[in-house]
mmCIF file with all atom_site columns, C-alpha atoms in Angstrom:
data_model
loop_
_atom_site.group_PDB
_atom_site.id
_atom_site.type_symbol
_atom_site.label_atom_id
_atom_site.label_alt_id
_atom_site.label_comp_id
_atom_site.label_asym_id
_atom_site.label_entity_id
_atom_site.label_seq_id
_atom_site.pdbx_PDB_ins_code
_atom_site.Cartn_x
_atom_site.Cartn_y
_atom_site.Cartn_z
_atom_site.occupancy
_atom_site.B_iso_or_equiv
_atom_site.pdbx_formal_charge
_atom_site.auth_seq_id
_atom_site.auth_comp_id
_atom_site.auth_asym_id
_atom_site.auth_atom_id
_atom_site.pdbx_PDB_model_num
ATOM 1   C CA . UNK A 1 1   ? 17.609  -0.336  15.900  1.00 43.00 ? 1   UNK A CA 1
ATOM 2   C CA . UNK A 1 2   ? 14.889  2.084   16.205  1.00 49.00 ? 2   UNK A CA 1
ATOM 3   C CA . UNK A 1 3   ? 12.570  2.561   12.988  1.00 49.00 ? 3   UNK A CA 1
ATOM 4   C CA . UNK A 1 4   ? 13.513  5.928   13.222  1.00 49.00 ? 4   UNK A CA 1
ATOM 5   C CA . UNK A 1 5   ? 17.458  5.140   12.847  1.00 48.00 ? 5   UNK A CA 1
ATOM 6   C CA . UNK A 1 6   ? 16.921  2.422   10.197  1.00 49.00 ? 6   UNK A CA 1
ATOM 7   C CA . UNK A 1 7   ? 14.767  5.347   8.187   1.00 50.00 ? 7   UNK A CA 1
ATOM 8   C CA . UNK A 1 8   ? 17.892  7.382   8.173   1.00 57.00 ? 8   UNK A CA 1
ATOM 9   C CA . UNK A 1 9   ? 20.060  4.813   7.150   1.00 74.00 ? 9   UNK A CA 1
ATOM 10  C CA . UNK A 1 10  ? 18.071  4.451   3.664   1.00 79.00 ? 10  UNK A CA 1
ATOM 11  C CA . UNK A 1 11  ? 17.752  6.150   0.197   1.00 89.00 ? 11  UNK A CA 1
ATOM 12  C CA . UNK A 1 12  ? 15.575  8.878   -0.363  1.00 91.00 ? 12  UNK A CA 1
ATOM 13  C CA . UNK A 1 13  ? 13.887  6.657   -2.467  1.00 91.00 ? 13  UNK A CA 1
ATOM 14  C CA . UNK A 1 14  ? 13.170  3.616   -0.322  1.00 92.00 ? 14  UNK A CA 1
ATOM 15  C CA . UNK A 1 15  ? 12.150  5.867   2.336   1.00 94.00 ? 15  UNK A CA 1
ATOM 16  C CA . UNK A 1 16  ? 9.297   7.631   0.148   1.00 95.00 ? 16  UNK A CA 1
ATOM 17  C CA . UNK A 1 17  ? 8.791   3.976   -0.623  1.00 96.00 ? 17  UNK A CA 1
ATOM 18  C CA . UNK A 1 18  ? 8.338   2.872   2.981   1.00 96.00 ? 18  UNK A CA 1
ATOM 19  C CA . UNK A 1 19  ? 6.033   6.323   3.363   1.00 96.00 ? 19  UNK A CA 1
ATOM 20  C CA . UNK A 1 20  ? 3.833   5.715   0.460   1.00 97.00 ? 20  UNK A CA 1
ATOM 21  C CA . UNK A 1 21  ? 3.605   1.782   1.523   1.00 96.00 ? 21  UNK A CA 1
ATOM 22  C CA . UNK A 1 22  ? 2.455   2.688   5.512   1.00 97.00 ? 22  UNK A CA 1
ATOM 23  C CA . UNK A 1 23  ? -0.223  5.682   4.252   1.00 97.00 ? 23  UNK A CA 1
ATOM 24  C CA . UNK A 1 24  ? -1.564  3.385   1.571   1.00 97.00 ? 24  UNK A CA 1
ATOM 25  C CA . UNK A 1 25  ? -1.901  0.551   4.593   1.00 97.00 ? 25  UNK A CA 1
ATOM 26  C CA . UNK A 1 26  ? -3.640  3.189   7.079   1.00 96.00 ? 26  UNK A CA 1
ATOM 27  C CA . UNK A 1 27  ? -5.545  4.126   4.691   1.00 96.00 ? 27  UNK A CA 1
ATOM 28  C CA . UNK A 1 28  ? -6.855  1.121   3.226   1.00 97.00 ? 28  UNK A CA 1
ATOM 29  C CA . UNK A 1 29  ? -7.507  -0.080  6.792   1.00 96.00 ? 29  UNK A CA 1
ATOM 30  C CA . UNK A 1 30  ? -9.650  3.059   7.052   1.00 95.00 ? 30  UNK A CA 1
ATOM 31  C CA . UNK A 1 31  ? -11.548 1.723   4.042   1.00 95.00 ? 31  UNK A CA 1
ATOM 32  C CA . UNK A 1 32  ? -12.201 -1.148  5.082   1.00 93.00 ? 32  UNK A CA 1
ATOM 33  C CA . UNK A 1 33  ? -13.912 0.465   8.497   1.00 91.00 ? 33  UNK A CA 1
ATOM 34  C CA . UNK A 1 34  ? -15.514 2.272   6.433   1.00 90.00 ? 34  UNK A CA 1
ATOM 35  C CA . UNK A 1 35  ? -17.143 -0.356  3.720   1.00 87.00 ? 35  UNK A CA 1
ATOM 36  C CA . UNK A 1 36  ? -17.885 -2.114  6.394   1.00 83.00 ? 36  UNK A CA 1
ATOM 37  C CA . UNK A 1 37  ? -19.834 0.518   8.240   1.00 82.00 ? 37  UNK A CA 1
ATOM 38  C CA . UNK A 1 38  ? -22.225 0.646   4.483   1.00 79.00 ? 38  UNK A CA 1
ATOM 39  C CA . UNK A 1 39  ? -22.816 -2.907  4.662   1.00 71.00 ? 39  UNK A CA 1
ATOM 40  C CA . UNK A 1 40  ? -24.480 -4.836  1.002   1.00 67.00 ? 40  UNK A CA 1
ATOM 41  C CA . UNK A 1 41  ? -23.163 -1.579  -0.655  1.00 58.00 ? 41  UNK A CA 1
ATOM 42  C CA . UNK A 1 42  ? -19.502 -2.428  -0.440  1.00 61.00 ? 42  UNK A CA 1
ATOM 43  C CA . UNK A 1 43  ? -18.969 -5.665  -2.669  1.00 80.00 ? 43  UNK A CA 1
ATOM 44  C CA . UNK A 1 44  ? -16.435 -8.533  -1.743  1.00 84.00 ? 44  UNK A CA 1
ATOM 45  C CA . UNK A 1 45  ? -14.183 -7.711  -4.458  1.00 86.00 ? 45  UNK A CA 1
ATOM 46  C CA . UNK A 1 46  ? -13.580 -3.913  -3.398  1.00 92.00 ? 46  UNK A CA 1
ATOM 47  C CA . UNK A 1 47  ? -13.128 -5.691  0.425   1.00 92.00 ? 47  UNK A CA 1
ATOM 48  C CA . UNK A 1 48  ? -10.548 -8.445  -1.002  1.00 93.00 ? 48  UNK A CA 1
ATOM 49  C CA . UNK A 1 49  ? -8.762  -5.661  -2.574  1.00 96.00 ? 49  UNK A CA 1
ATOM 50  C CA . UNK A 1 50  ? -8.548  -3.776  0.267   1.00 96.00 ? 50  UNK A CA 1
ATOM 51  C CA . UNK A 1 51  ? -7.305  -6.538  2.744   1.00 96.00 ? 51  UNK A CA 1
ATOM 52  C CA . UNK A 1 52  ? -4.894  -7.627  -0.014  1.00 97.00 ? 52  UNK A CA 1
ATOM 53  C CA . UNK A 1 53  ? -3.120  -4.109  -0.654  1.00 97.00 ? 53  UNK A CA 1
ATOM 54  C CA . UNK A 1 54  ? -3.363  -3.539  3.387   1.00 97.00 ? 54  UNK A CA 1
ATOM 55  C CA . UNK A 1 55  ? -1.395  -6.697  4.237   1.00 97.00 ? 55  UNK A CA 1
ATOM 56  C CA . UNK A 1 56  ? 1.298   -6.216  0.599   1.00 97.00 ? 56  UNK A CA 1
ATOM 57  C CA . UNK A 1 57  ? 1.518   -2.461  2.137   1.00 98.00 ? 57  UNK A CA 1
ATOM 58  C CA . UNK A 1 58  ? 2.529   -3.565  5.570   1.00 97.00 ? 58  UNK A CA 1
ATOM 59  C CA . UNK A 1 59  ? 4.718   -6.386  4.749   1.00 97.00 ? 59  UNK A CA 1
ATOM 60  C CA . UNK A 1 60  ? 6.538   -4.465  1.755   1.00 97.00 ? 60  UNK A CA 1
ATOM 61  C CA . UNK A 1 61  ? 7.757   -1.689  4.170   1.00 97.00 ? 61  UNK A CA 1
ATOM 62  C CA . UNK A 1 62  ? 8.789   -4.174  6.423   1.00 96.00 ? 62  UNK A CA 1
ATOM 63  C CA . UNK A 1 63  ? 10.643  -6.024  3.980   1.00 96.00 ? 63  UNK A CA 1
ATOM 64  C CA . UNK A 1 64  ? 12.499  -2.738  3.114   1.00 95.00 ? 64  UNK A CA 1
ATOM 65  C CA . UNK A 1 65  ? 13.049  -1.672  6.708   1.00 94.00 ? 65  UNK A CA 1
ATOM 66  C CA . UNK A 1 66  ? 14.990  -4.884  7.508   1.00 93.00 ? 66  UNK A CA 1
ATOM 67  C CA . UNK A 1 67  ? 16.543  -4.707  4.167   1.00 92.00 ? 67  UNK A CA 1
ATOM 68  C CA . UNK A 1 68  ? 15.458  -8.010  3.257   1.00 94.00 ? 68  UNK A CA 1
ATOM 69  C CA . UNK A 1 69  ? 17.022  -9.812  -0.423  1.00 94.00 ? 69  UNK A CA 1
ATOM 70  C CA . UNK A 1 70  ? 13.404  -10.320 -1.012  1.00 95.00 ? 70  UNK A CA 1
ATOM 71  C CA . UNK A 1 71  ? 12.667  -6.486  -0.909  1.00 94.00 ? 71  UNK A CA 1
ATOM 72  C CA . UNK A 1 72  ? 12.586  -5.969  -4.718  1.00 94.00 ? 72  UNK A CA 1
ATOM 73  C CA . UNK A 1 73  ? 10.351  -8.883  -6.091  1.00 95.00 ? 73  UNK A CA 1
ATOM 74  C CA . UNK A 1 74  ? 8.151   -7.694  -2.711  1.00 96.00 ? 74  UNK A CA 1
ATOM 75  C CA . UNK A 1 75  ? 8.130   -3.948  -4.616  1.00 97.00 ? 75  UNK A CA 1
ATOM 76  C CA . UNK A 1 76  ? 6.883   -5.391  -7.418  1.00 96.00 ? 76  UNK A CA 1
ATOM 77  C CA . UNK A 1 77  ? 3.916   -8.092  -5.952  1.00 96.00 ? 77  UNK A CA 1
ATOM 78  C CA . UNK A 1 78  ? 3.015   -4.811  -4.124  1.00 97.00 ? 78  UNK A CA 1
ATOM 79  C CA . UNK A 1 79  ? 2.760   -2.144  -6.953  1.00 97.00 ? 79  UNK A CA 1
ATOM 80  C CA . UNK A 1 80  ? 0.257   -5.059  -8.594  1.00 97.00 ? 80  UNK A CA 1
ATOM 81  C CA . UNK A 1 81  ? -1.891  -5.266  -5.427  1.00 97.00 ? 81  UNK A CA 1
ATOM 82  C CA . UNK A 1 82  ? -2.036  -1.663  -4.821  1.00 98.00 ? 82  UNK A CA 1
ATOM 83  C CA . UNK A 1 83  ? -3.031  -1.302  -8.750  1.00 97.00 ? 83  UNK A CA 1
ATOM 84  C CA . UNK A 1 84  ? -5.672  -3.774  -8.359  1.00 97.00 ? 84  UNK A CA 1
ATOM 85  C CA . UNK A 1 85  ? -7.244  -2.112  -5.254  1.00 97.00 ? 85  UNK A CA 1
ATOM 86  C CA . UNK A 1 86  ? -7.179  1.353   -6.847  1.00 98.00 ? 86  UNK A CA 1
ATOM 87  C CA . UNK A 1 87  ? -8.916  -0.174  -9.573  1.00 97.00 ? 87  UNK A CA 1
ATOM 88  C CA . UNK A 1 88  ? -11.742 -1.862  -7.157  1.00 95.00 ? 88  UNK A CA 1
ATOM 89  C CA . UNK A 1 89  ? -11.688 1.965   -5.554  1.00 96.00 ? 89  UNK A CA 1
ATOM 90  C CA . UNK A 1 90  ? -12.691 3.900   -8.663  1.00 95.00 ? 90  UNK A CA 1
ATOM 91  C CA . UNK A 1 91  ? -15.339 1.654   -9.150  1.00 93.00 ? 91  UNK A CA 1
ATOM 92  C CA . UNK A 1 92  ? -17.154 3.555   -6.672  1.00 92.00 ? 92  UNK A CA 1
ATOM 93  C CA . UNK A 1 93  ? -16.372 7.261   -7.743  1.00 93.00 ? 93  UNK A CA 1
ATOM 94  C CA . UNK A 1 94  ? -18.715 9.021   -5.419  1.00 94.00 ? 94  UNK A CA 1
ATOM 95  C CA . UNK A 1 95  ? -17.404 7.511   -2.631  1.00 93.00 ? 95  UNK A CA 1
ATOM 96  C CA . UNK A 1 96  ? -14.463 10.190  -1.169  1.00 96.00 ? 96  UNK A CA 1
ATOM 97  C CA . UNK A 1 97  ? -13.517 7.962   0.966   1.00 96.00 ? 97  UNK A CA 1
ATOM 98  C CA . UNK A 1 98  ? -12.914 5.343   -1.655  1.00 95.00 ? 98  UNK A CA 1
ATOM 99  C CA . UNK A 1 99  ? -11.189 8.078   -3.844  1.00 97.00 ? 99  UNK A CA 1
ATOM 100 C CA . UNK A 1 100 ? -8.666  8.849   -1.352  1.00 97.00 ? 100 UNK A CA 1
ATOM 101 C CA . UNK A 1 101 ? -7.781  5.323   -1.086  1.00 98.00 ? 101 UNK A CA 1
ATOM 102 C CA . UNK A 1 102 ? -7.051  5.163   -4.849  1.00 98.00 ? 102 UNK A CA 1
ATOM 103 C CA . UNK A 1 103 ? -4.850  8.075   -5.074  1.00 98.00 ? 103 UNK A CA 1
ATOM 104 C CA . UNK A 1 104 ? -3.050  6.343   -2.299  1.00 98.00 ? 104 UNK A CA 1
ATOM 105 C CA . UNK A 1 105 ? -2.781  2.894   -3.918  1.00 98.00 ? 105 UNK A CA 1
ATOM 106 C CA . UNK A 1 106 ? -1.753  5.390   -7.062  1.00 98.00 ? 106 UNK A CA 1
ATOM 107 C CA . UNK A 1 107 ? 1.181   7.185   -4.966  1.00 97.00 ? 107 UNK A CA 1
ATOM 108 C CA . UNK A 1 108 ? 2.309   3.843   -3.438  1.00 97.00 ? 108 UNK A CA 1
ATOM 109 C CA . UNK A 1 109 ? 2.329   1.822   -6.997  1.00 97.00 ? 109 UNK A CA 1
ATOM 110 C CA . UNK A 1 110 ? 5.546   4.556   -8.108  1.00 96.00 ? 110 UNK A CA 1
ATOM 111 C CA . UNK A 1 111 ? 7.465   4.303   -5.493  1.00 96.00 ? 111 UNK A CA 1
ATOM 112 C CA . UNK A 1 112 ? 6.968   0.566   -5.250  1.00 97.00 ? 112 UNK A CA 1
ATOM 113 C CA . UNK A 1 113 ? 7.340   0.373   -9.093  1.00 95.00 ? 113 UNK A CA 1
ATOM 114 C CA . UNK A 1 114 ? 10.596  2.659   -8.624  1.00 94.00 ? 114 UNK A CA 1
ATOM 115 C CA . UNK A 1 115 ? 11.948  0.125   -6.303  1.00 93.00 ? 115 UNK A CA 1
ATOM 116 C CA . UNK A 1 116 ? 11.277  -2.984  -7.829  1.00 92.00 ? 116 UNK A CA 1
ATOM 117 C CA . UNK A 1 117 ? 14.132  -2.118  -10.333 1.00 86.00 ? 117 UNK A CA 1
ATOM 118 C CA . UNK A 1 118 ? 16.482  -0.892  -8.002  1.00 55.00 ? 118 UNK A CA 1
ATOM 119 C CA . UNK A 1 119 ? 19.293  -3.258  -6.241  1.00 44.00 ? 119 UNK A CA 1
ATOM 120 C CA . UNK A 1 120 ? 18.327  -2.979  -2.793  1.00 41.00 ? 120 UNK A CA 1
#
């Protein structure tokens, strides 16, 4: 099965789940590139965060693509480590690049908070 059919085979909601989860991965990936590009400037706990909410990001979508049991408690563990990493984000404001990876943690802790209630 394609990832395209297995996408059409889902909620509306777990598929804006799986959306938010693989932006919020790209885009902490381009973070990372990017802190390390600024070298002593970026500290080790806005790089943890980053690797952290990259590998929840990937592995959550996964996890809902293959409709694993696990998918739910996965949501949740997610949500926290894309709540932490927005959190490391913000602590450099003036940073756009930074920014944009905290409004996508943001986006990707409601969907991932949405479907760590739901039966999946």
């Amino acid at each position: 099965m394609t990832q395209a059919e297995s996408m059409s085979t889902m909620s509306k909601e777990m598929q804006d789940c799986v959306a938010a989860c693989m932006e919020c991965h790209s885009v902490c990936e381009e973070t990372m590139s990017s802190c390390m590009q600024m070298g002593g400037q970026a500290q080790m706990q806005i790089m943890r965060a980053l690797i952290d909410c990259a590998e929840m990001t990937r592995m959550c979508a996964d996890m809902m693509m293959r409709r694993s049991p696990l998918s739910a408690e996965m949501c949740a563990m997610c949500a926290k480590a894309c709540e932490m990493c927005a959190e490391a984000c913000m602590s450099m404001p003036d940073d756009a690049q930074m920014m944009r990876c905290a409004e996508a943690c943001r986006r990707c802790v409601q969907t991932c908070r949405a479907m760590s209630g739901m039966s999946m």
